[in-house]
Structure formats: structure tokens, C-alpha cells
mmCIF file of C-alpha atoms in Angstrom:
data_model
loop_
_atom_site.group_PDB
_atom_site.id
_atom_site.type_symbol
_atom_site.label_atom_id
_atom_site.label_comp_id
_atom_site.label_asym_id
_atom_site.label_seq_id
_atom_site.Cartn_x
_atom_site.Cartn_y
_atom_site.Cartn_z
ATOM 1 C CA MET A 18 7.207 -12.456 -20.266
ATOM 2 C CA ASP A 19 9.020 -13.370 -17.037
ATOM 3 C CA HIS A 20 7.908 -16.020 -14.533
ATOM 4 C CA GLU A 21 6.785 -13.546 -11.863
ATOM 5 C CA LEU A 22 4.416 -11.793 -14.246
ATOM 6 C CA GLU A 23 3.146 -15.099 -15.667
ATOM 7 C CA THR A 24 2.300 -16.302 -12.149
ATOM 8 C CA THR A 25 0.522 -13.039 -11.323
ATOM 9 C CA LEU A 26 -1.529 -13.173 -14.521
ATOM 10 C CA ALA A 27 -2.512 -16.774 -13.805
ATOM 11 C CA ASP A 28 -3.701 -15.762 -10.320
ATOM 12 C CA LEU A 29 -5.691 -12.827 -11.699
ATOM 13 C CA GLU A 30 -7.271 -14.945 -14.448
ATOM 14 C CA GLU A 31 -8.469 -17.454 -11.823
ATOM 15 C CA ILE A 32 -10.169 -14.607 -9.943
ATOM 16 C CA ALA A 33 -11.656 -13.122 -13.126
ATOM 17 C CA SER A 34 -13.106 -16.493 -14.198
ATOM 18 C CA GLY A 35 -14.587 -17.217 -10.769
ATOM 19 C CA GLU A 36 -12.322 -20.248 -10.302
ATOM 20 C CA ARG A 37 -10.782 -18.546 -7.260
ATOM 21 C CA GLU A 38 -12.931 -16.564 -4.858
ATOM 22 C CA LEU A 39 -11.234 -13.421 -3.584
ATOM 23 C CA ARG A 40 -12.524 -10.026 -2.476
ATOM 24 C CA ALA A 41 -10.633 -6.789 -3.100
ATOM 25 C CA VAL A 42 -9.964 -4.640 -0.034
ATOM 26 C CA ARG A 43 -10.551 -0.886 0.017
ATOM 27 C CA HIS A 44 -7.472 0.410 1.816
ATOM 28 C CA PRO A 45 -7.812 3.607 3.903
ATOM 29 C CA LEU A 46 -4.893 5.128 1.970
ATOM 30 C CA GLY A 47 -6.964 5.209 -1.213
ATOM 31 C CA PHE A 48 -6.228 2.107 -3.273
ATOM 32 C CA LEU A 49 -7.693 -1.364 -3.794
ATOM 33 C CA CYS A 50 -5.695 -4.357 -2.581
ATOM 34 C CA LEU A 51 -5.919 -7.867 -4.029
ATOM 35 C CA PRO A 52 -4.267 -10.151 -1.426
ATOM 36 C CA LEU A 53 -2.982 -12.985 -3.596
ATOM 37 C CA LEU A 54 -0.840 -14.772 -0.986
ATOM 38 C CA ARG A 55 -0.442 -14.850 2.797
ATOM 39 C CA GLU A 56 2.128 -17.441 3.837
ATOM 40 C CA GLY A 57 3.909 -17.048 7.153
ATOM 41 C CA ARG A 58 6.047 -13.901 6.988
ATOM 42 C CA ARG A 59 5.487 -13.528 3.221
ATOM 43 C CA GLY A 60 2.718 -11.747 1.419
ATOM 44 C CA ILE A 61 1.956 -10.875 -2.204
ATOM 45 C CA CYS A 62 -0.679 -8.326 -3.260
ATOM 46 C CA VAL A 63 -1.704 -6.347 -6.291
ATOM 47 C CA HIS A 64 -2.477 -2.696 -5.487
ATOM 48 C CA LEU A 65 -4.783 -0.733 -7.791
ATOM 49 C CA PHE A 66 -4.499 3.052 -7.854
ATOM 50 C CA ASP A 67 -7.151 5.281 -9.400
ATOM 51 C CA VAL A 68 -8.165 8.896 -8.821
ATOM 52 C CA ALA A 69 -11.680 7.568 -8.117
ATOM 53 C CA HIS A 70 -10.392 5.718 -5.042
ATOM 54 C CA ARG A 71 -10.527 8.260 -2.232
ATOM 55 C CA ALA A 72 -8.325 8.003 0.855
ATOM 56 C CA ASP A 73 -9.860 8.043 4.317
ATOM 57 C CA PRO A 74 -9.398 11.624 5.626
ATOM 58 C CA ASP A 75 -8.271 10.173 8.973
ATOM 59 C CA ALA A 76 -5.499 8.085 7.394
ATOM 60 C CA SER A 77 -2.033 9.654 7.275
ATOM 61 C CA PRO A 78 -0.298 9.115 3.923
ATOM 62 C CA MET A 79 3.121 9.056 5.643
ATOM 63 C CA HIS A 80 3.713 5.615 7.111
ATOM 64 C CA ALA A 81 6.328 2.942 7.818
ATOM 65 C CA HIS A 82 5.739 -0.781 7.348
ATOM 66 C CA SER A 83 6.695 -3.584 9.699
ATOM 67 C CA TRP A 84 7.751 -5.456 6.578
ATOM 68 C CA GLU A 85 10.175 -5.081 3.697
ATOM 69 C CA LEU A 86 8.465 -4.004 0.492
ATOM 70 C CA ARG A 87 9.337 -4.693 -3.125
ATOM 71 C CA SER A 88 6.897 -3.095 -5.535
ATOM 72 C CA ARG A 89 6.833 -3.714 -9.282
ATOM 73 C CA VAL A 90 4.743 -1.362 -11.386
ATOM 74 C CA LEU A 91 2.515 -3.378 -13.718
ATOM 75 C CA TYR A 92 1.190 -0.330 -15.586
ATOM 76 C CA GLY A 93 0.821 3.400 -15.065
ATOM 77 C CA ARG A 94 3.098 5.651 -13.018
ATOM 78 C CA VAL A 95 3.523 5.553 -9.245
ATOM 79 C CA ALA A 96 5.346 8.114 -7.120
ATOM 80 C CA ASN A 97 7.104 6.935 -3.970
ATOM 81 C CA LEU A 98 7.970 9.783 -1.598
ATOM 82 C CA PRO A 99 10.631 8.985 1.036
ATOM 83 C CA VAL A 100 10.223 10.830 4.337
ATOM 84 C CA ALA A 101 13.298 11.375 6.524
ATOM 85 C CA THR A 102 12.607 11.747 10.241
ATOM 86 C CA SER A 103 14.705 12.845 13.209
ATOM 87 C CA VAL A 104 13.653 12.464 16.834
ATOM 88 C CA VAL A 105 12.894 15.653 18.771
ATOM 89 C CA ARG A 106 13.860 15.264 22.422
ATOM 90 C CA ASP A 107 11.955 16.646 25.400
ATOM 91 C CA GLY A 108 12.287 20.404 25.592
ATOM 92 C CA GLU A 109 13.504 20.764 22.006
ATOM 93 C CA GLU A 110 11.575 22.684 19.373
ATOM 94 C CA GLY A 111 10.951 21.939 15.731
ATOM 95 C CA ALA A 112 8.734 18.851 15.938
ATOM 96 C CA THR A 113 6.406 18.501 12.938
ATOM 97 C CA HIS A 114 4.655 15.196 13.717
ATOM 98 C CA ARG A 115 3.895 12.625 16.373
ATOM 99 C CA VAL A 116 4.568 8.954 15.652
ATOM 100 C CA PHE A 117 1.499 6.719 15.835
ATOM 101 C CA GLU A 118 1.424 2.929 16.127
ATOM 102 C CA VAL A 119 -0.978 1.151 13.772
ATOM 103 C CA CYS A 120 -2.471 -2.078 15.109
ATOM 104 C CA SER A 121 -4.390 -3.957 12.409
ATOM 105 C CA GLY A 122 -7.148 -6.341 13.452
ATOM 106 C CA SER A 123 -8.412 -9.365 11.564
ATOM 107 C CA ASP A 124 -11.783 -7.594 11.271
ATOM 108 C CA GLY A 125 -10.258 -4.910 9.027
ATOM 109 C CA VAL A 126 -10.155 -2.212 11.703
ATOM 110 C CA ASP A 127 -6.881 -0.359 12.249
ATOM 111 C CA GLU A 128 -6.378 1.116 15.714
ATOM 112 C CA ILE A 129 -4.100 4.155 15.382
ATOM 113 C CA ARG A 130 -2.551 5.011 18.734
ATOM 114 C CA PRO A 131 -0.326 7.997 19.560
ATOM 115 C CA THR A 132 3.111 7.302 21.017
ATOM 116 C CA SER A 133 5.281 9.644 23.065
ATOM 117 C CA LEU A 134 7.710 10.052 20.161
ATOM 118 C CA LEU A 135 7.885 13.429 18.389
ATOM 119 C CA VAL A 136 9.839 13.837 15.159
ATOM 120 C CA ARG A 137 10.858 16.393 12.605
ATOM 121 C CA SER A 138 10.003 15.096 9.123
ATOM 122 C CA GLU A 139 11.530 16.138 5.818
ATOM 123 C CA PRO A 140 9.900 14.660 2.689
ATOM 124 C CA GLY A 141 12.442 13.999 -0.028
ATOM 125 C CA PRO A 142 11.963 14.180 -3.783
ATOM 126 C CA ALA A 143 9.484 11.655 -5.144
ATOM 127 C CA HIS A 144 10.833 8.742 -7.150
ATOM 128 C CA VAL A 145 8.483 7.952 -10.035
ATOM 129 C CA SER A 146 8.334 4.389 -11.383
ATOM 130 C CA SER A 147 6.473 3.334 -14.514
ATOM 131 C CA GLY A 148 5.445 0.005 -16.055
ATOM 132 C CA GLY A 149 8.094 -2.696 -15.594
ATOM 133 C CA GLU A 150 10.126 -0.778 -13.023
ATOM 134 C CA THR A 151 10.599 -1.818 -9.391
ATOM 135 C CA TYR A 152 11.234 0.099 -6.183
ATOM 136 C CA THR A 153 11.909 -1.082 -2.643
ATOM 137 C CA VAL A 154 11.177 0.303 0.820
ATOM 138 C CA ALA A 155 12.885 -1.042 3.943
ATOM 139 C CA ALA A 156 10.885 -1.955 7.038
ATOM 140 C CA GLY A 157 10.641 1.049 9.368
ATOM 141 C CA GLU A 158 11.306 3.572 6.586
ATOM 142 C CA PHE A 159 8.677 6.315 6.369
ATOM 143 C CA HIS A 160 7.268 7.017 2.929
ATOM 144 C CA ALA A 161 4.108 7.911 1.035
ATOM 145 C CA THR A 162 2.845 6.460 -2.243
ATOM 146 C CA ALA A 163 0.557 8.088 -4.779
ATOM 147 C CA LEU A 164 -0.402 8.137 -8.424
ATOM 148 C CA ASP A 165 1.783 10.260 -10.661
ATOM 149 C CA GLY A 166 -0.801 11.977 -12.836
ATOM 150 C CA VAL A 167 -4.402 10.943 -13.409
ATOM 151 C CA GLU A 168 -4.030 7.643 -15.282
ATOM 152 C CA PRO A 169 -4.659 4.464 -13.239
ATOM 153 C CA ALA A 170 -1.758 2.328 -12.084
ATOM 154 C CA ALA A 171 -1.197 -1.094 -10.537
ATOM 155 C CA THR A 172 1.706 -2.560 -8.595
ATOM 156 C CA LEU A 173 2.709 -6.090 -7.649
ATOM 157 C CA VAL A 174 3.822 -5.918 -4.029
ATOM 158 C CA HIS A 175 5.988 -8.493 -2.250
ATOM 159 C CA GLY A 176 6.230 -8.120 1.520
ATOM 160 C CA LEU A 177 8.386 -9.871 4.123
ATOM 161 C CA SER A 178 7.517 -9.228 7.771
ATOM 162 C CA ILE A 179 10.467 -8.377 10.027
ATOM 163 C CA PRO A 180 10.290 -9.659 13.621
ATOM 164 C CA GLY A 181 10.212 -6.850 16.189
ATOM 165 C CA GLN A 182 8.971 -4.205 13.744
ATOM 166 C CA VAL A 183 5.583 -2.478 14.073
ATOM 167 C CA ASP A 184 3.488 -0.501 11.589
ATOM 168 C CA LEU A 185 3.749 3.259 12.146
ATOM 169 C CA SER A 186 2.330 6.475 10.748
ATOM 170 C CA LEU A 187 2.995 10.187 11.194
ATOM 171 C CA GLY A 188 0.179 12.365 12.475
ATOM 172 C CA PRO A 189 -0.534 15.675 14.195
ATOM 173 C CA ILE A 190 1.444 16.469 17.316
ATOM 174 C CA ASP A 191 -1.794 16.783 19.277
ATOM 175 C CA GLY A 192 -3.486 13.873 17.464
ATOM 176 C CA ARG A 193 -5.800 11.538 19.362
ATOM 177 C CA PRO A 194 -6.355 7.796 19.029
ATOM 178 C CA ARG A 195 -8.546 6.945 16.040
ATOM 179 C CA ARG A 196 -9.675 4.118 13.801
ATOM 180 C CA THR A 197 -9.712 3.452 10.100
ATOM 181 C CA THR A 198 -11.376 0.520 8.352
ATOM 182 C CA ARG A 199 -10.336 -1.671 5.442
ATOM 183 C CA ARG A 200 -13.633 -2.594 3.744
ATOM 184 C CA LEU A 201 -14.230 -5.492 1.368
ATOM 185 C CA CYS A 202 -15.545 -4.973 -2.147
ATOM 186 C CA ASP A 203 -18.259 -7.340 -3.289
ATOM 187 C CA SER A 204 -17.580 -10.124 -5.787
ATOM 188 C CA VAL A 205 -18.914 -8.168 -8.768
ATOM 189 C CA GLN A 206 -16.711 -5.138 -8.021
ATOM 190 C CA THR A 207 -13.696 -7.370 -7.490
ATOM 191 C CA VAL A 208 -14.115 -9.303 -10.741
ATOM 192 C CA ARG A 209 -14.746 -6.097 -12.679
ATOM 193 C CA SER A 210 -11.552 -4.573 -11.263
ATOM 194 C CA VAL A 211 -9.517 -7.682 -12.088
ATOM 195 C CA HIS A 212 -10.784 -7.715 -15.699
ATOM 196 C CA THR A 213 -9.682 -4.074 -15.997
ATOM 197 C CA VAL A 214 -6.233 -4.934 -14.623
ATOM 198 C CA LEU A 215 -5.812 -7.803 -17.082
ATOM 199 C CA ARG A 216 -6.752 -5.569 -20.036
ATOM 200 C CA ARG A 217 -4.309 -2.887 -18.973
ATOM 201 C CA ILE A 218 -1.469 -5.349 -18.383
ATOM 202 C CA ASP A 219 -2.097 -6.834 -21.824
ATOM 203 C CA ALA A 220 -1.973 -3.335 -23.368
ATOM 204 C CA GLU A 221 1.283 -2.644 -21.473
ATOM 205 C CA GLN A 222 2.849 -5.849 -22.800
ATOM 206 C CA ARG A 223 1.829 -4.966 -26.376
ATOM 207 C CA ALA A 224 3.196 -1.425 -26.169
#
């Protein structure tokens, strides 16, 4: 077992035992987030994907981060769908989406604001990663992430914020400003989820 995985397991075991108090976050895109570290520009999370976790209907799955992402699949299968975009100038036809800016507040509310930028988007083929594999997404690169199949999955996500970048999403051309909310799970739900993750990681390591 490598050092990165050992450190992650130690963090999760502290949460499962109650030694460390942490609440999972229900992300509008339909997964649970365990924020293990926030340190300056760096962040480390575990993302839990399950068909039972429903996405907010107002949240666009196609988005671009203000940070570089490295995601290691702990178990299950995750599909990352790159989305190529090209700007559509004034008077041109062929726009498929408007670019929205996502401003995240400390209270868990995301303000999603339309910009003047119209684009033509072309989703590429999905890249599927399974347990032990890693994929990366550059800051500013549009993509969407989803389960591949119906079995649960978890990823260990390392993020590095890039100065000058903002979080973006793609939405309807005539879309209006809107809000989505990242809600906290209670302690019981969080601990139950972490115990499930630990069991599945252990099964993955034994396979």
C-alpha cells in the first residue's frame, strides 16, 4: 500500500472512530464530498458517487474548475467526459451554451451568474477510470464526471487553486441567474458513509 493511500485511510479511520469531527457535504452535482484538507491553495477531498445521490436539477454537469484536479479512483468506475468549447462571436450562429460564473459562498450557497460569453460545445468520448487509476483535469477545462454503471465509486481528489481562474459552468443560452446549495450531512450519516468507504477500499485492496 502506498503512502498516499495509507494517509487517506488514516484520515478516514479518525472520522469513523469519532476522533476527528467532520461532516460530509452533499454536492449539487450528485455526490458526497469529504473535505479532508484545506490549506492555502491546496485541497484534498474524497468524493463518493452512488446512484442514490441525486444531482440538483438546476446544476449543470458541464463545468470548469478554478483549480487543477488530480483524481485517483479508490474503488468502482468513474467516467470523466471532456467537453471542448469554442467561442461564438456576436452575429455568429451555432451557439449551444452560455458560460456561467459560479461564485461559492462560505455558507454553502453557489451563485450561478450568466456571462456574455456564448460557446459551441462538443463533448468528447468519456474516459473511464477504475480502482487504482488516476486522471487529471486542468484548471479552466470543461468536463463532466459521472458513475460508469450502477456500482458505487469513490475518488481521492487533490486540488491546487490557480490565481486568476474562476469556476465556470455551461448552461442554457437564455439561462437566468440561479442558486444551488451544498448541504451538510449529519454526523451519523457521515460516519456511516465513511465506514462504507473503508469496507470497500479494504475489499479493493484484497481483490
